[in-house]
PDB file of C-alpha atoms in Angstrom:
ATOM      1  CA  UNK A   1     -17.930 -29.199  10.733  1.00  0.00           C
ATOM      2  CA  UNK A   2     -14.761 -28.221  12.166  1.00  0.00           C
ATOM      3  CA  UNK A   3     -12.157 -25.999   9.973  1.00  0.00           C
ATOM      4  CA  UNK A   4      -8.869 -27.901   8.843  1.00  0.00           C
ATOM      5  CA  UNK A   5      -6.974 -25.439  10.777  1.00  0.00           C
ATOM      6  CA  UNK A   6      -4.001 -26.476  13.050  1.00  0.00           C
ATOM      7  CA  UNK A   7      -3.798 -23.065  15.421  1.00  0.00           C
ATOM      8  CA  UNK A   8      -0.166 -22.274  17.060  1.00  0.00           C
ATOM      9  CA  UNK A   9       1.726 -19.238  18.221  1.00  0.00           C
ATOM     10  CA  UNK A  10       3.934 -17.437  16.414  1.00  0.00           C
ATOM     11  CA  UNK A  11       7.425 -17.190  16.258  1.00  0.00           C
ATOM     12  CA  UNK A  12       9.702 -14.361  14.800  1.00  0.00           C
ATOM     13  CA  UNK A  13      10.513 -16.810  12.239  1.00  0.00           C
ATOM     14  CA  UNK A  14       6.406 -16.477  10.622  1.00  0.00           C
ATOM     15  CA  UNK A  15       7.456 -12.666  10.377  1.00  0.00           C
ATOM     16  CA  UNK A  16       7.635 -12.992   6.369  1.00  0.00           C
ATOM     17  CA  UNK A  17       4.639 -15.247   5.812  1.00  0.00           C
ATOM     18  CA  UNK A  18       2.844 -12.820   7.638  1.00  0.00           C
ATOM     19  CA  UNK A  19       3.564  -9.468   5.833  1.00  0.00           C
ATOM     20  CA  UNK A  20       3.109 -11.768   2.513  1.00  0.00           C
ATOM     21  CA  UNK A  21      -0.876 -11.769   4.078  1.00  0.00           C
ATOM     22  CA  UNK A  22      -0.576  -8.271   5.600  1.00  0.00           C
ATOM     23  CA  UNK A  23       0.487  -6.670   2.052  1.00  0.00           C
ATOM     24  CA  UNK A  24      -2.334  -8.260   0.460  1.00  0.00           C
ATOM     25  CA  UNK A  25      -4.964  -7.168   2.804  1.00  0.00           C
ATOM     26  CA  UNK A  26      -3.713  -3.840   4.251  1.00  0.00           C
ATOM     27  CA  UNK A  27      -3.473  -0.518   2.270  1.00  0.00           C
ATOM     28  CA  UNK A  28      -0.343   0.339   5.339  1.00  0.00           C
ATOM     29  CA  UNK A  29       0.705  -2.997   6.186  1.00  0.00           C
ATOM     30  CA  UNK A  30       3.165  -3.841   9.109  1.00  0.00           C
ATOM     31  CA  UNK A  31       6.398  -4.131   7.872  1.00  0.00           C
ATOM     32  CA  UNK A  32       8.470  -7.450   9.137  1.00  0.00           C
ATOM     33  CA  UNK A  33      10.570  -5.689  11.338  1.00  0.00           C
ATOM     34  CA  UNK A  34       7.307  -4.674  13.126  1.00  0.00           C
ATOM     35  CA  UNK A  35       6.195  -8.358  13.533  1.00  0.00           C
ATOM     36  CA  UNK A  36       9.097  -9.418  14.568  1.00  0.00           C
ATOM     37  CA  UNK A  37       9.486  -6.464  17.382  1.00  0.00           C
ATOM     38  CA  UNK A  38       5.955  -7.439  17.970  1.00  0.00           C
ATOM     39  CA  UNK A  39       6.572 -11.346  18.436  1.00  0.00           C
ATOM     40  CA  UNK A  40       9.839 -11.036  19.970  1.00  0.00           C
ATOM     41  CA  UNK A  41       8.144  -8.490  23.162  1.00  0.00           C
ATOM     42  CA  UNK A  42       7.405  -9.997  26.454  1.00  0.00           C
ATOM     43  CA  UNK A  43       3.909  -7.846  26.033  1.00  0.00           C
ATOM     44  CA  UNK A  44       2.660  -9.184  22.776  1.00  0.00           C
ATOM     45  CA  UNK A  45       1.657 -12.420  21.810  1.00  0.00           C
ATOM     46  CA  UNK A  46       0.982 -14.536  18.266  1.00  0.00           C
ATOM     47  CA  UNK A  47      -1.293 -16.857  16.914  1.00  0.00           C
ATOM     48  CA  UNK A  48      -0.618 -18.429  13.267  1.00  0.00           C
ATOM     49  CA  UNK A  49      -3.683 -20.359  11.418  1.00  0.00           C
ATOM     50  CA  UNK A  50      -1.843 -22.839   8.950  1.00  0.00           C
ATOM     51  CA  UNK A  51      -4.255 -24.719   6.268  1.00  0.00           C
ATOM     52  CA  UNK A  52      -2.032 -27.301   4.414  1.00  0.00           C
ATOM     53  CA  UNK A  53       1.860 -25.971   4.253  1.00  0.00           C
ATOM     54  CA  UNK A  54       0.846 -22.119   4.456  1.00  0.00           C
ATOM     55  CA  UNK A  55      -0.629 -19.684   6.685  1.00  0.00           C
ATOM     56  CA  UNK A  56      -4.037 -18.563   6.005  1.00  0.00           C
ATOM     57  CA  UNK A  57      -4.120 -16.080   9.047  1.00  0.00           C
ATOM     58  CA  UNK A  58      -3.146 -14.092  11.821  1.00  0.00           C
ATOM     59  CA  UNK A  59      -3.579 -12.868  15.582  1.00  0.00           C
ATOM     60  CA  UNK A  60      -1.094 -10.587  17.295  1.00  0.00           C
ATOM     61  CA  UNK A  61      -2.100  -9.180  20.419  1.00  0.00           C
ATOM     62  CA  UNK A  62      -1.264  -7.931  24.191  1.00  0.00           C
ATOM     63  CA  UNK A  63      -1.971  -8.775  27.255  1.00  0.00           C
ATOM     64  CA  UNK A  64      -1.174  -6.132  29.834  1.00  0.00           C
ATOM     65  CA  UNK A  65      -2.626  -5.931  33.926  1.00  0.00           C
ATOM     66  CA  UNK A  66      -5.619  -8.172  32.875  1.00  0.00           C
ATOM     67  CA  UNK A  67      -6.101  -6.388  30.247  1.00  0.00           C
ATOM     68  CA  UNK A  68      -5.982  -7.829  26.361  1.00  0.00           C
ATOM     69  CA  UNK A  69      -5.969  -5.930  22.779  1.00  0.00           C
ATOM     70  CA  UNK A  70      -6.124  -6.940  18.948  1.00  0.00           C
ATOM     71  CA  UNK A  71      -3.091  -5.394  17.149  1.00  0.00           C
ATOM     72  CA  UNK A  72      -3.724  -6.857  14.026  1.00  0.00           C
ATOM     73  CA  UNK A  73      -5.708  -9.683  12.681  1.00  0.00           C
ATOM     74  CA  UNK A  74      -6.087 -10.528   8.408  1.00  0.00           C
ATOM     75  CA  UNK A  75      -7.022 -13.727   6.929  1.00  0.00           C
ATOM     76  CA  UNK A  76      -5.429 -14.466   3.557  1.00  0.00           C
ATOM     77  CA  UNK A  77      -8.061 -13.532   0.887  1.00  0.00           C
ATOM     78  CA  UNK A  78      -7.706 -17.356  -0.552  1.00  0.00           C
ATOM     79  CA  UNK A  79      -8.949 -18.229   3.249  1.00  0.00           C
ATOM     80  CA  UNK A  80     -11.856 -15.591   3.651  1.00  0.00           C
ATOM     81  CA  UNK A  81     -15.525 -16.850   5.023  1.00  0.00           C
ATOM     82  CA  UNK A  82     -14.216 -20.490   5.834  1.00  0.00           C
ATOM     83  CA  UNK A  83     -13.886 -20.077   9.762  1.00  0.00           C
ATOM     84  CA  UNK A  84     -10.227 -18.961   9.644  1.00  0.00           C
ATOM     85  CA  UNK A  85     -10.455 -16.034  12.423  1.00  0.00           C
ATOM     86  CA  UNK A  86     -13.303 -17.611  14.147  1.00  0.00           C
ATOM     87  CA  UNK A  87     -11.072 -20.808  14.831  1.00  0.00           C
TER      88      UNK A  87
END
């Protein structure tokens, strides 16, 4: 069965929704001036999970000479084990 997730890239604008997740699952959580440095560089890159009207997780990464990286990934706690990250 596929997940009820509608996947997009981020925006600056997600920058609060996301530390909202981040704080929750992170004992040193990004602050939103980080995500939004993060989303707003021509190196890094986004992806948002929404389920319903929220966000149940994250991808921010970077893609540099051919080569890519995880910066951070969390999956609300609400949204854990229901094919969040894997979607």
């Amino acid at each position: 069965m596929d997940a009820p997730y509608r996947i997009r890239s981020a925006v600056p604008a997600d920058a609060a929704p996301l530390v909202q997740i981040e704080r929750r699952c992170f004992s040193d959580p990004w602050t939103e001036t980080s995500f939004r440095e993060a989303l707003e560089s021509p190196w890094t890159f986004g992806l948002v999970a929404h389920a319903g009207r929220g966000i149940a997780g994250y991808l921010i990464g970077r893609e540099v000479a051919g080569t890519g990286e995880v910066l951070n990934l969390a999956v609300a706690p609400d949204f854990r084990r229901r094919g969040v990250a894997r979607a």
